[in-house]
Coordinates of C-alpha atoms in Angstrom, one line a residue:
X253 CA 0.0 0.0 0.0
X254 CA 2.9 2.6 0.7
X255 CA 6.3 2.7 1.4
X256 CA 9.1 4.2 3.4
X257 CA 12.1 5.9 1.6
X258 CA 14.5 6.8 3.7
X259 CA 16.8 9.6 2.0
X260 CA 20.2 10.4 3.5
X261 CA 23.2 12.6 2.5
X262 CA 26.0 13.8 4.3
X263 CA 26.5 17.4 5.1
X264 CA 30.0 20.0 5.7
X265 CA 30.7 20.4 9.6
X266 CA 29.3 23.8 11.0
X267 CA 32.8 26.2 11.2
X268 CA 34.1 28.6 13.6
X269 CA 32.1 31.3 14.4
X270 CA 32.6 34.7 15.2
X271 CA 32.4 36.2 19.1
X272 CA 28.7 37.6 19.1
X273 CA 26.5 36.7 16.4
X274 CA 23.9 39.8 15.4
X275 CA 20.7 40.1 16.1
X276 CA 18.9 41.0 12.4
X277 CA 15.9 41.0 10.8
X278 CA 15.3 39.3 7.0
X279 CA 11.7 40.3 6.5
X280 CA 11.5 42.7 3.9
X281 CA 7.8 44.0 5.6
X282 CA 9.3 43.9 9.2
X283 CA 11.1 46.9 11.0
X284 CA 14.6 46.0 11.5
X285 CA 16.5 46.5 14.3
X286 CA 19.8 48.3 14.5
X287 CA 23.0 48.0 16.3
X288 CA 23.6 50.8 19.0
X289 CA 26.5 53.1 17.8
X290 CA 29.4 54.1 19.8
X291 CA 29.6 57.9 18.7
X292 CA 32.8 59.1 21.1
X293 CA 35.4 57.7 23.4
X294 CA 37.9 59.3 25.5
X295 CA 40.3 59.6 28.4
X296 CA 40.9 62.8 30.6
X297 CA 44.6 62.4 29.9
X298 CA 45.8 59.5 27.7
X299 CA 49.7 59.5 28.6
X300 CA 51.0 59.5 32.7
X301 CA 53.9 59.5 33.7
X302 CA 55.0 57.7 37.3
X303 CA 56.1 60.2 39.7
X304 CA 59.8 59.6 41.0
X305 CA 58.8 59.2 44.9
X306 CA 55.4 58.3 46.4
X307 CA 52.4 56.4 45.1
X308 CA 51.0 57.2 42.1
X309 CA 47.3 58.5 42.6
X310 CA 46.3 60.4 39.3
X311 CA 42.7 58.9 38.2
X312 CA 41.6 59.1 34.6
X313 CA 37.9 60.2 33.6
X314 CA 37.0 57.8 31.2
X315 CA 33.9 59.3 28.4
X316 CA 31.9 57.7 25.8
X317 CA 28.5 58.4 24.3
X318 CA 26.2 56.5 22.1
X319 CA 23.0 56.1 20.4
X320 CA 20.1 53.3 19.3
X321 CA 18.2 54.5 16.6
X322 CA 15.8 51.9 17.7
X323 CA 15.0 54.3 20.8
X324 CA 16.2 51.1 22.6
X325 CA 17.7 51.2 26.1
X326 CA 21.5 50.9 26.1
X327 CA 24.0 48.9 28.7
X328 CA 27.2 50.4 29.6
X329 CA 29.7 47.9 30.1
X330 CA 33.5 49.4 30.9
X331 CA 36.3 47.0 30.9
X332 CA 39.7 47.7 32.1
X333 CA 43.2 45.2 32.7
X334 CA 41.9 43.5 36.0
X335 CA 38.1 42.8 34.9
X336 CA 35.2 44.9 34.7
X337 CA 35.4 48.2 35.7
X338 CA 32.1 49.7 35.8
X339 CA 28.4 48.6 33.9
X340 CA 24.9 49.9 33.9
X341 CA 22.9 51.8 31.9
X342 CA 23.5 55.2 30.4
X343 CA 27.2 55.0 32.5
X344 CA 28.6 57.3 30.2
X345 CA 31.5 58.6 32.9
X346 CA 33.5 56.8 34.9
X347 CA 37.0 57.0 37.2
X348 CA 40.1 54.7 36.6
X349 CA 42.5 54.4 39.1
X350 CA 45.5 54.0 36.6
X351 CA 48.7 51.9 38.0
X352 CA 51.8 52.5 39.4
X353 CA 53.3 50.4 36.8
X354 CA 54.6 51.5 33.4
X355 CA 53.1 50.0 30.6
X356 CA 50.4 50.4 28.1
X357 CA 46.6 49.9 29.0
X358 CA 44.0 49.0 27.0
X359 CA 40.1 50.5 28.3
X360 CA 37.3 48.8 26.4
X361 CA 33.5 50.5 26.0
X362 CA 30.8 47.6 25.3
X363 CA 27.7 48.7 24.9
X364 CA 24.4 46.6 24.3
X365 CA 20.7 47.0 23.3
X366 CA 19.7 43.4 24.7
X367 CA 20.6 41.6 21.5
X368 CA 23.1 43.6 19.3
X369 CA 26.3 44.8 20.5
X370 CA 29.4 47.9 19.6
X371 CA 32.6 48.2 21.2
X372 CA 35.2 50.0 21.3
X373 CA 38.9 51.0 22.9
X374 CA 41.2 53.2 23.9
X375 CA 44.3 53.2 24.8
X376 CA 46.4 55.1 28.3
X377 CA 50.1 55.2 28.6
X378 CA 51.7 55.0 31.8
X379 CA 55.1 56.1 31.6
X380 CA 58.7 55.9 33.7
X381 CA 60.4 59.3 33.8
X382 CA 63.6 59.2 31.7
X383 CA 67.1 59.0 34.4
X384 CA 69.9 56.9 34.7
X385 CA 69.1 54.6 37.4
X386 CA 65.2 54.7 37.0
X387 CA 63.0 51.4 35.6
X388 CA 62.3 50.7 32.4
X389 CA 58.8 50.7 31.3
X390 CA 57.0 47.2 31.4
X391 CA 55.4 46.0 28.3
X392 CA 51.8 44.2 29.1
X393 CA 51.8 40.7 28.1
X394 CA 49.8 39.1 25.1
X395 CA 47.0 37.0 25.5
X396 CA 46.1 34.1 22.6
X397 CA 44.5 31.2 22.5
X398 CA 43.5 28.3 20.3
X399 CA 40.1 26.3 20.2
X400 CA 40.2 22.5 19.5
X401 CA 38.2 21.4 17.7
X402 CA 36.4 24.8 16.1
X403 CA 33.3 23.4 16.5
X404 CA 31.1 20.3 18.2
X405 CA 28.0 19.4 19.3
X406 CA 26.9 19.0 23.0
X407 CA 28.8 16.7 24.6
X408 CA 32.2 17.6 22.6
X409 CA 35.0 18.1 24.9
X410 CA 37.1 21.1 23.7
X411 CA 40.0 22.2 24.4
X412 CA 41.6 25.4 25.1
X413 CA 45.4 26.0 24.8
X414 CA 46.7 29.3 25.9
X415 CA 50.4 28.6 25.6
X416 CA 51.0 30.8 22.7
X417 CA 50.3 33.9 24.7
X418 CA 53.6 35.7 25.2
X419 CA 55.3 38.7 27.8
X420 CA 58.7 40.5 26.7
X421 CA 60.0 40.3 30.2
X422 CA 58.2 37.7 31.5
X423 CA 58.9 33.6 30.8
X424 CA 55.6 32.1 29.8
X425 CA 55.6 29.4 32.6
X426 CA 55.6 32.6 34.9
X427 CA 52.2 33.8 33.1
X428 CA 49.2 33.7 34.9
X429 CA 45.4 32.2 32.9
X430 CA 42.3 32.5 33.8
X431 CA 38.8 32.2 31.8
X432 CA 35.4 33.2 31.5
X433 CA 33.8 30.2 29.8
X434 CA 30.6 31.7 28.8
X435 CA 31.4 35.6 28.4
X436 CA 29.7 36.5 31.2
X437 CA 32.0 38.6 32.9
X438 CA 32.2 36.0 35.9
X439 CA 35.7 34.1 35.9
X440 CA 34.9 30.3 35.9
X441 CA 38.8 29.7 36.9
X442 CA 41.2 30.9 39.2
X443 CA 44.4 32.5 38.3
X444 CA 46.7 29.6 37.3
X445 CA 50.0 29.0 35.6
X446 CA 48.7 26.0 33.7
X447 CA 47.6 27.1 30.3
X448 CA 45.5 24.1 29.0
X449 CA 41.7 24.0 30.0
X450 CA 39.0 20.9 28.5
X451 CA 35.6 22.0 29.1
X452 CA 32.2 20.7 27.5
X453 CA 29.2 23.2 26.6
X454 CA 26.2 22.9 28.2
X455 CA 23.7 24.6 25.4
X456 CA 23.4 24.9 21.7
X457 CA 24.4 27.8 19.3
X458 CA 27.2 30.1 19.2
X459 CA 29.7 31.0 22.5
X460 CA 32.0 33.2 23.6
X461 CA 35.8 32.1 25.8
X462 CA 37.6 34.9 27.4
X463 CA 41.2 34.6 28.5
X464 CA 42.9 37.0 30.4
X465 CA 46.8 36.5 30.8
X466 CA 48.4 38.3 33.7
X467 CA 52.3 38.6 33.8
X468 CA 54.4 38.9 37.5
X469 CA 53.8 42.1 38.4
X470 CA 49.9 41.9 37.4
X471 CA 49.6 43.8 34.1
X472 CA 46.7 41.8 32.3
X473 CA 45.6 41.8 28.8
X474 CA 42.5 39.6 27.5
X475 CA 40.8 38.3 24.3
X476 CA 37.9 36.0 23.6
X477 CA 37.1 33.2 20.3
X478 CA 33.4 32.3 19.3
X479 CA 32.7 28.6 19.1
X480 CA 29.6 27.3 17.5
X481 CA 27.9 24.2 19.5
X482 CA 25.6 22.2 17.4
X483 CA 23.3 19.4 18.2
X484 CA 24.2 16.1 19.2
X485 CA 22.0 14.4 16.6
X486 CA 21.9 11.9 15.2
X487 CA 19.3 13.5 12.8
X488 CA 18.3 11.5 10.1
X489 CA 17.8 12.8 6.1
X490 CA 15.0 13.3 4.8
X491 CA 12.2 10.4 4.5
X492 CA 9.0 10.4 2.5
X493 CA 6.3 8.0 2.3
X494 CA 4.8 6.9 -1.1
X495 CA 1.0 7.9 -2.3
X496 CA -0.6 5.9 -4.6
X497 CA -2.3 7.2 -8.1
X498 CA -5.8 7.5 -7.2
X499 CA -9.2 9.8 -7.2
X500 CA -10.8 12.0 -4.4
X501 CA -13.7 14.9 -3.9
X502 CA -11.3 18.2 -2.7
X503 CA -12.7 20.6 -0.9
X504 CA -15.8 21.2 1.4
X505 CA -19.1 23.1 0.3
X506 CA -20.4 25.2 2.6
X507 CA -17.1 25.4 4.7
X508 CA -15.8 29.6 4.0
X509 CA -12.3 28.0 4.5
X510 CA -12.6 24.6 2.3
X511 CA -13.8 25.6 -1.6
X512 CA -16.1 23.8 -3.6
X513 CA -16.1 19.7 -3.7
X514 CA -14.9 18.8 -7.0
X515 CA -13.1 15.4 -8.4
X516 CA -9.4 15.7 -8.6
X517 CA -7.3 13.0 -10.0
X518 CA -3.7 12.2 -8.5
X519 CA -0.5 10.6 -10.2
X520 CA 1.7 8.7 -8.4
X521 CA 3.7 10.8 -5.7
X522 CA 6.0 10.8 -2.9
X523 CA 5.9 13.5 0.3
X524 CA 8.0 13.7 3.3
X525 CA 7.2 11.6 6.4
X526 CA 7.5 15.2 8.5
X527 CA 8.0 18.2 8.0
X528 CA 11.8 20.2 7.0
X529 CA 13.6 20.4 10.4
X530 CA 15.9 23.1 11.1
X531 CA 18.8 20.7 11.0
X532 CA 17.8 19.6 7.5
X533 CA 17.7 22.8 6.5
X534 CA 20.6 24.2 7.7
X535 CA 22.9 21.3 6.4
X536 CA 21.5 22.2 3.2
X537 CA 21.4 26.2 3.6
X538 CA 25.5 25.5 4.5
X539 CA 26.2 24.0 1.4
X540 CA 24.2 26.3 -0.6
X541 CA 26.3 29.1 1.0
X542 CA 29.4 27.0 -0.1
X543 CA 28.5 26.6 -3.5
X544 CA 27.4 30.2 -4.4
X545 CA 23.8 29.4 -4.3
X546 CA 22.4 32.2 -1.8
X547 CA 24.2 35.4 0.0
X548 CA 23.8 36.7 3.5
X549 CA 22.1 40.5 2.3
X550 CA 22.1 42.7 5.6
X551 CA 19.2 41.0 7.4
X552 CA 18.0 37.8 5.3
X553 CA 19.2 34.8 3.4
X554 CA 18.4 35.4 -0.4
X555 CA 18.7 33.8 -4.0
X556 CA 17.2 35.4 -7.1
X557 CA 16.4 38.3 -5.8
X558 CA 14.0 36.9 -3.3
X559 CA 14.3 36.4 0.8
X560 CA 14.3 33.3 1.8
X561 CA 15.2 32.9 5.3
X562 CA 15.0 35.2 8.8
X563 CA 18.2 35.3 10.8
X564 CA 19.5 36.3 14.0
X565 CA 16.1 38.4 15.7
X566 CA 15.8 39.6 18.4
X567 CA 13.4 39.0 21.5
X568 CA 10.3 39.3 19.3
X569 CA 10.8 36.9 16.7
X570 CA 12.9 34.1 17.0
X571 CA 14.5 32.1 13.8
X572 CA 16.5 29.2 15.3
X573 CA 19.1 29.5 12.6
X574 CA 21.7 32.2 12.7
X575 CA 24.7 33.2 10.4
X576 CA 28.7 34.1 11.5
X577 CA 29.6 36.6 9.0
X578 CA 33.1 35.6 9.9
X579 CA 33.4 32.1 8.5
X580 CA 30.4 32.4 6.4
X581 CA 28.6 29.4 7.9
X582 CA 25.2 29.6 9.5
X583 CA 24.5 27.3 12.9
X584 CA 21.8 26.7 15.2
X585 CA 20.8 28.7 18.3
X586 CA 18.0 28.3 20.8
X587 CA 16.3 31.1 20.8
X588 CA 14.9 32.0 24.7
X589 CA 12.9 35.3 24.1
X590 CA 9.3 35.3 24.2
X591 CA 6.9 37.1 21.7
X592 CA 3.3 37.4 23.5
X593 CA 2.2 34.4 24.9
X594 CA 4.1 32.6 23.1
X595 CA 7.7 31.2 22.2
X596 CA 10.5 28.6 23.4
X597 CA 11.4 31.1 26.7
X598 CA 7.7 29.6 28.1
X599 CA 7.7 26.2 26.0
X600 CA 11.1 25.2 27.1
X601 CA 12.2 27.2 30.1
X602 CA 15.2 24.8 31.2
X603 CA 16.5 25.2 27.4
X604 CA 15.9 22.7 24.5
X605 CA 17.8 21.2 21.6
X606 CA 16.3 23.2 18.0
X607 CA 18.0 20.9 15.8
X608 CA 14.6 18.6 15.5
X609 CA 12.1 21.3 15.7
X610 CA 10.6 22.3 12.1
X611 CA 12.0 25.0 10.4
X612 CA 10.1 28.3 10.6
X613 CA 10.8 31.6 9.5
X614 CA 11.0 30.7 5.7
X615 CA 9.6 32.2 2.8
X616 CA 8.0 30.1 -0.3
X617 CA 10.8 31.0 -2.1
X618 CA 12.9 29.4 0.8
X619 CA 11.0 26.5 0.2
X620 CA 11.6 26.1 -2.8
X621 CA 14.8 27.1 -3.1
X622 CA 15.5 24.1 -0.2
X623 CA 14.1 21.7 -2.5
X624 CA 16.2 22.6 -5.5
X625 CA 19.9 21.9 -2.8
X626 CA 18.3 18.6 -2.2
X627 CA 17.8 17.7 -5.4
X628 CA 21.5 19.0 -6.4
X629 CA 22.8 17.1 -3.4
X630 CA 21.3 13.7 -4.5
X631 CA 22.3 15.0 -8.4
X632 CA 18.8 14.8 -9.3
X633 CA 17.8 18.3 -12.1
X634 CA 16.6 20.8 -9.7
X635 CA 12.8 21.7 -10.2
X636 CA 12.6 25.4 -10.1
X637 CA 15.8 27.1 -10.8
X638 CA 15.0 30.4 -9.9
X639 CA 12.1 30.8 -12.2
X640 CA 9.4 29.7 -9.9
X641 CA 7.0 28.2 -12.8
X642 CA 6.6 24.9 -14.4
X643 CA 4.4 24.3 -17.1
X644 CA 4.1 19.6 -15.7
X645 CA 4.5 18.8 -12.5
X646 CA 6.6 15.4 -13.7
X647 CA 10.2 16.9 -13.0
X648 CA 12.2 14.7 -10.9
X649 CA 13.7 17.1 -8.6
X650 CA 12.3 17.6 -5.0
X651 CA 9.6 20.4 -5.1
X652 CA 6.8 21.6 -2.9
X653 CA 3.2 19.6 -3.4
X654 CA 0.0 20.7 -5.0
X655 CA -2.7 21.7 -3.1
X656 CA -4.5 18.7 -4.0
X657 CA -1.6 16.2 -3.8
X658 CA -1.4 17.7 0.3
X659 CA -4.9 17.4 0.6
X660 CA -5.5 13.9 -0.9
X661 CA -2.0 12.6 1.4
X662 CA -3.6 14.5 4.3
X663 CA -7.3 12.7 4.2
X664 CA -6.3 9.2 2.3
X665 CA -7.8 6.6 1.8
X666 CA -11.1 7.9 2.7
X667 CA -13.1 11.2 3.1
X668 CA -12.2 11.9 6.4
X669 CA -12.1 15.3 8.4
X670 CA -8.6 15.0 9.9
X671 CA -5.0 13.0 8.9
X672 CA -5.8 10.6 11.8
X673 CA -9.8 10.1 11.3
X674 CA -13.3 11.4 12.3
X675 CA -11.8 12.0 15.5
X676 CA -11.7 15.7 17.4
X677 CA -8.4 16.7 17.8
X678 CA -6.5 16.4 21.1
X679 CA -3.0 17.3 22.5
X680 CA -1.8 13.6 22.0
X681 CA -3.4 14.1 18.4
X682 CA -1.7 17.5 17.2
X683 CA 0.2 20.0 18.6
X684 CA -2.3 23.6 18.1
X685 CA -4.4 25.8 20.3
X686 CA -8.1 25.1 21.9
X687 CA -9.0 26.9 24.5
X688 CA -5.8 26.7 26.3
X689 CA -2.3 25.7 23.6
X690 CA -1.2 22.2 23.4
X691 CA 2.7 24.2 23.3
X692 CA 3.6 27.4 23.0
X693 CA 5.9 26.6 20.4
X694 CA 6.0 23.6 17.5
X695 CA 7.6 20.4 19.2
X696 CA 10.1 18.0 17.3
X697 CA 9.0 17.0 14.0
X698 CA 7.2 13.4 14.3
X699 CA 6.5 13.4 17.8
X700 CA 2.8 12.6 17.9
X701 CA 2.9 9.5 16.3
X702 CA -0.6 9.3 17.4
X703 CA -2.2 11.5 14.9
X704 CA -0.6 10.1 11.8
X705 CA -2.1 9.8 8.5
X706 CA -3.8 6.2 7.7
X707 CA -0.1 6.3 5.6
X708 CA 2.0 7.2 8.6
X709 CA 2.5 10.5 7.8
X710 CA 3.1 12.7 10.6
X711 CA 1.9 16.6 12.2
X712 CA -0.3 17.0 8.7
X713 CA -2.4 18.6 11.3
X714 CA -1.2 21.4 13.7
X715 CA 2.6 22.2 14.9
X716 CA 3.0 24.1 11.3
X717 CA 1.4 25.4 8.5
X718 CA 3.0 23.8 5.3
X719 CA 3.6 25.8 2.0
X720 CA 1.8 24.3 -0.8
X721 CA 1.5 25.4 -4.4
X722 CA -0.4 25.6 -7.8
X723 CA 0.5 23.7 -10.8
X724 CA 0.8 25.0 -13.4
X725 CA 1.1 28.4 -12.1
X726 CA -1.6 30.9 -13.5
X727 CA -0.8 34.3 -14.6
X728 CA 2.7 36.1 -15.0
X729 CA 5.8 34.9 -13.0
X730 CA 4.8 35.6 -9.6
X731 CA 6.3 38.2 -7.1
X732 CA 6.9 39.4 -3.4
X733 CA 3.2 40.3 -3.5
X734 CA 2.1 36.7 -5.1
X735 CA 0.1 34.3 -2.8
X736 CA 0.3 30.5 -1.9
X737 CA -1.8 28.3 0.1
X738 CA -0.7 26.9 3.6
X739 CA -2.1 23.6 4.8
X740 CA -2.7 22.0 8.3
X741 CA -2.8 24.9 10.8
X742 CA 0.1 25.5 13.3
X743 CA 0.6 25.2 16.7
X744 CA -1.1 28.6 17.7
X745 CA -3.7 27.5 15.4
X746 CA -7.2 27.0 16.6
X747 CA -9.6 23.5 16.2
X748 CA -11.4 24.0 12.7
X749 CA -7.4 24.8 11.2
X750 CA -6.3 21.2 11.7
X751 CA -9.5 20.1 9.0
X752 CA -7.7 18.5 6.2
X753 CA -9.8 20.6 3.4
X754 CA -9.0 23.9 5.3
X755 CA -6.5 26.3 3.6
X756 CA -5.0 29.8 4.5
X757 CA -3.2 32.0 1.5
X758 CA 0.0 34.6 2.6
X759 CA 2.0 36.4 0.6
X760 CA 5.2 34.6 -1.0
X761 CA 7.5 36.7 0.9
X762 CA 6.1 36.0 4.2
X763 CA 8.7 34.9 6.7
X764 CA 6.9 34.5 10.0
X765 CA 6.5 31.8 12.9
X766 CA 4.0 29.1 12.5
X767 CA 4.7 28.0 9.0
X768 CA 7.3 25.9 7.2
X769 CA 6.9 23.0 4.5
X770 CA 7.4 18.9 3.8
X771 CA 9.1 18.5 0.5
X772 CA 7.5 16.2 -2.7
X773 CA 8.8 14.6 -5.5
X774 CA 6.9 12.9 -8.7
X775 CA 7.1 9.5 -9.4
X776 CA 7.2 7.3 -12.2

């Protein structure tokens, strides 16, 4: 009666990634939010000089200024040799105690908007008067470190090797290490002359090491490495689930939502067993980005001229997938902000792994753009190619299904009102919202084996909208302001969303939470 495919191709490890990733926005229709900008930075006196007798008790006024254009409110955080010297917000004026120790001193100004961050530095000069007999000035030591391996997964033990830091005066077994694991201006270790560390994340997505190296007579100079943490996995490719040729009545008169019953005949098909998980996608979004398929524009993913992916947002939308301009790779992050009543900051309050939960944030093109790397990948012609249009629907390729291939998978073999039966839907059944939600975010892909299809196909019904299409496509090439139909409901979704003839229509540019897609192939 049907059959299991199961699909699987290897992907490029995730790279390096870069110390703080951004926080952007990719929708075209959406407001995008801006970095906060460091406009001025300056020192009282940027050259001292050590006086020949007593303690030295000059202090330097330390200024900066800056701006969000966002009208968001902005965290001073000032960091001198030693740790941090001051932080709050609007602390644009604080007092340094400089040393009695000759030597150059760098003062860092970080300042933050809750998600996107500027810094800058200056330096002070403490000098030794000129005279025979007197000191010479000390030179401040050089922290650097290496990360092995560049990236993992959780449970990866990495390792940190700070032993090509260096001091002019100092030997390096006489150096000093300590580090701030997670960036977050708490020192995990004590000052030690041992300059190897192993340490093993304890959340997905990209984080920030900070060394500081302190030589003998306690000059210290820091500097931190990114490291992307990926999922554990395993995660399986893609799998999709035979559908038979056959005939069925589509649609339901008298339903606002579920057009008029009419007899539509079906070819032979195949369609994924759940829908695109952000794993899936990003392995293929990664190679894409290797093979010149896509560029990182600003706030958004794009090919052809179109979006196709959200990355990097802030607290109010939340794409799981982000980019490190730096290495040019994109990785996953769990996303803790909460938008509403909703989001993975409520669902999933002791953190989560987004490696199995369905991609969201995607755009038709996105879509379809994801099923033309998978069909490259498995060297099978790729369906659209940038034009969007087919006059047959009997291309190989991967592809997104028809309205009435999705609706006849979704209610086979029978007329039935939902993918699992006559049934009302349930929390065990689908993952949406009745009177109070099911989850305040989709779950993993496939976990509610209990309101499969009667061909095991899984969440037709709630956890995501999925983007269908027409075939052939009538009228000119379409555009930004096109529509397509999206099937099944999502998991903020309410009861009569989940019916199997129900459809919505959004615009083909829409990137927003609460709708992804399953991929579809024709068969012989």
């Amino acid at each position: 009666m049907h059959a299991h495919i199961p699909i699987r191709f290897g992907w490029t490890p995730l790279a390096a990634c870069l110390l703080a990733s951004l926080w952007i926005s990719c929708d075209d229709d959406s407001p995008v939010n801006h970095a906060p900008e460091i406009l001025g930075l300056g020192a009282s006196q940027d050259t001292l000089s050590i006086p020949l007798l007593g303690f030295f008790n000059d202090l330097v006024t330390l200024s900066g200024s800056a701006r969000d254009d966002d009208g968001d409110r902005i965290r001073y955080r000032w960091t001198a040799p030693g740790g941090v010297l001051a932080e709050g917000d609007s602390l644009t004026t604080v007092l340094w105690q400089a040393p009695p120790i000759a030597g150059s001193y760098t003062i860092e100004l970080r300042v933050d908007d809750g998600s996107l961050v500027a810094r800058d530095s200056l330096q002070v000069v403490v000098l030794t008067p000129e005279g025979p007999g007197r000191p010479t000035a000390n030179m401040p030591p050089e922290a650097e470190f290496c990360v092995t391996p560049a990236s993992g997964v959780i449970g990866t033990r990495f390792t940190l090797d700070a032993s090509s830091s260096s001091d002019p005066e100092t030997p390096l077994d006489s150096l000093y290490v300590r580090w701030d694991l997670d960036d977050d201006g708490i020192w995990d270790t004590d000052w030690s002359r041992e300059k190897g560390l192993e340490f093993v994340p304890e959340r997905i997505g990209l984080q920030s090491v900070r060394l500081q190296v302190r030589d003998e007579i306690h000059f210290v100079h820091q500097v931190g490495h990114g490291i992307v943490v990926g999922s554990a996995g395993p995660h399986e490719g893609i799998e999709m689930v035979t559908l038979p040729t056959g005939q069925f009545l589509m649609g339901q008169s008298g339903d606002p939502d579920g057009g008029t019953e009419h007899l539509e005949t079906i070819a032979r098909f195949s369609l994924g067993l759940t829908e695109v998980s952000n794993w899936q996608y990003l392995q293929a979004l990664n190679w894409a980005l290797e093979q010149g398929r896509v560029t990182i524009s600003g706030q958004s993913v794009r090919s052809h001229g179109r979006v196709l992916l959200l990355l990097n947002r802030g607290p109010t939308d939340l794409p799981e997938i982000g980019h490190d301009p730096e290495s040019g790779q994109c990785y996953l992050q769990t996303v803790q902000g909460i938008q509403g009543e909703i989001g993975p900051g409520l669902a999933d309050p002791q953190g989560y792994d987004p490696a199995d939960r369905p991609v969201q944030f995607v755009s038709w093109f996105g879509a379809a753009c994801f099923c033309d790397w998978l069909s490259e990948i498995q060297g099978l012609p790729p369906f659209y190619q940038g034009s969007w249009t087919r006059a047959v629907d009997t291309a190989p390729g991967y592809r997104l299904p028809m309205e009435k291939e999705w609706e006849y998978a979704a209610q086979y073999p029978d007329d039935r009102i939902h993918p699992w039966g006559n049934a009302a839907p349930t929390c065990e059944l689908a993952v949406y919202t009745p009177v109070e939600p099911c989850a305040v975010w989709p779950r993993n892909v496939g976990s509610l084996p209990a309101g499969a299809s009667e061909l095991g196909l899984l969440d037709m019904a709630g956890n995501l909208r999925e983007w269908c299409t027409l075939w052939p496509w009538a009228g000119p090439p379409p555009t930004d302001t096109s529509h397509a139909s999206s099937r099944g409901g999502a998991f903020d979704s309410a009861w009569r969303d989940l019916k199997c003839f129900h459809r919505q229509t959004s615009q083909l540019s829409s990137t927003v939470h609460g709708t992804g897609f399953r991929v579809c192939r024709t068969l012989p």
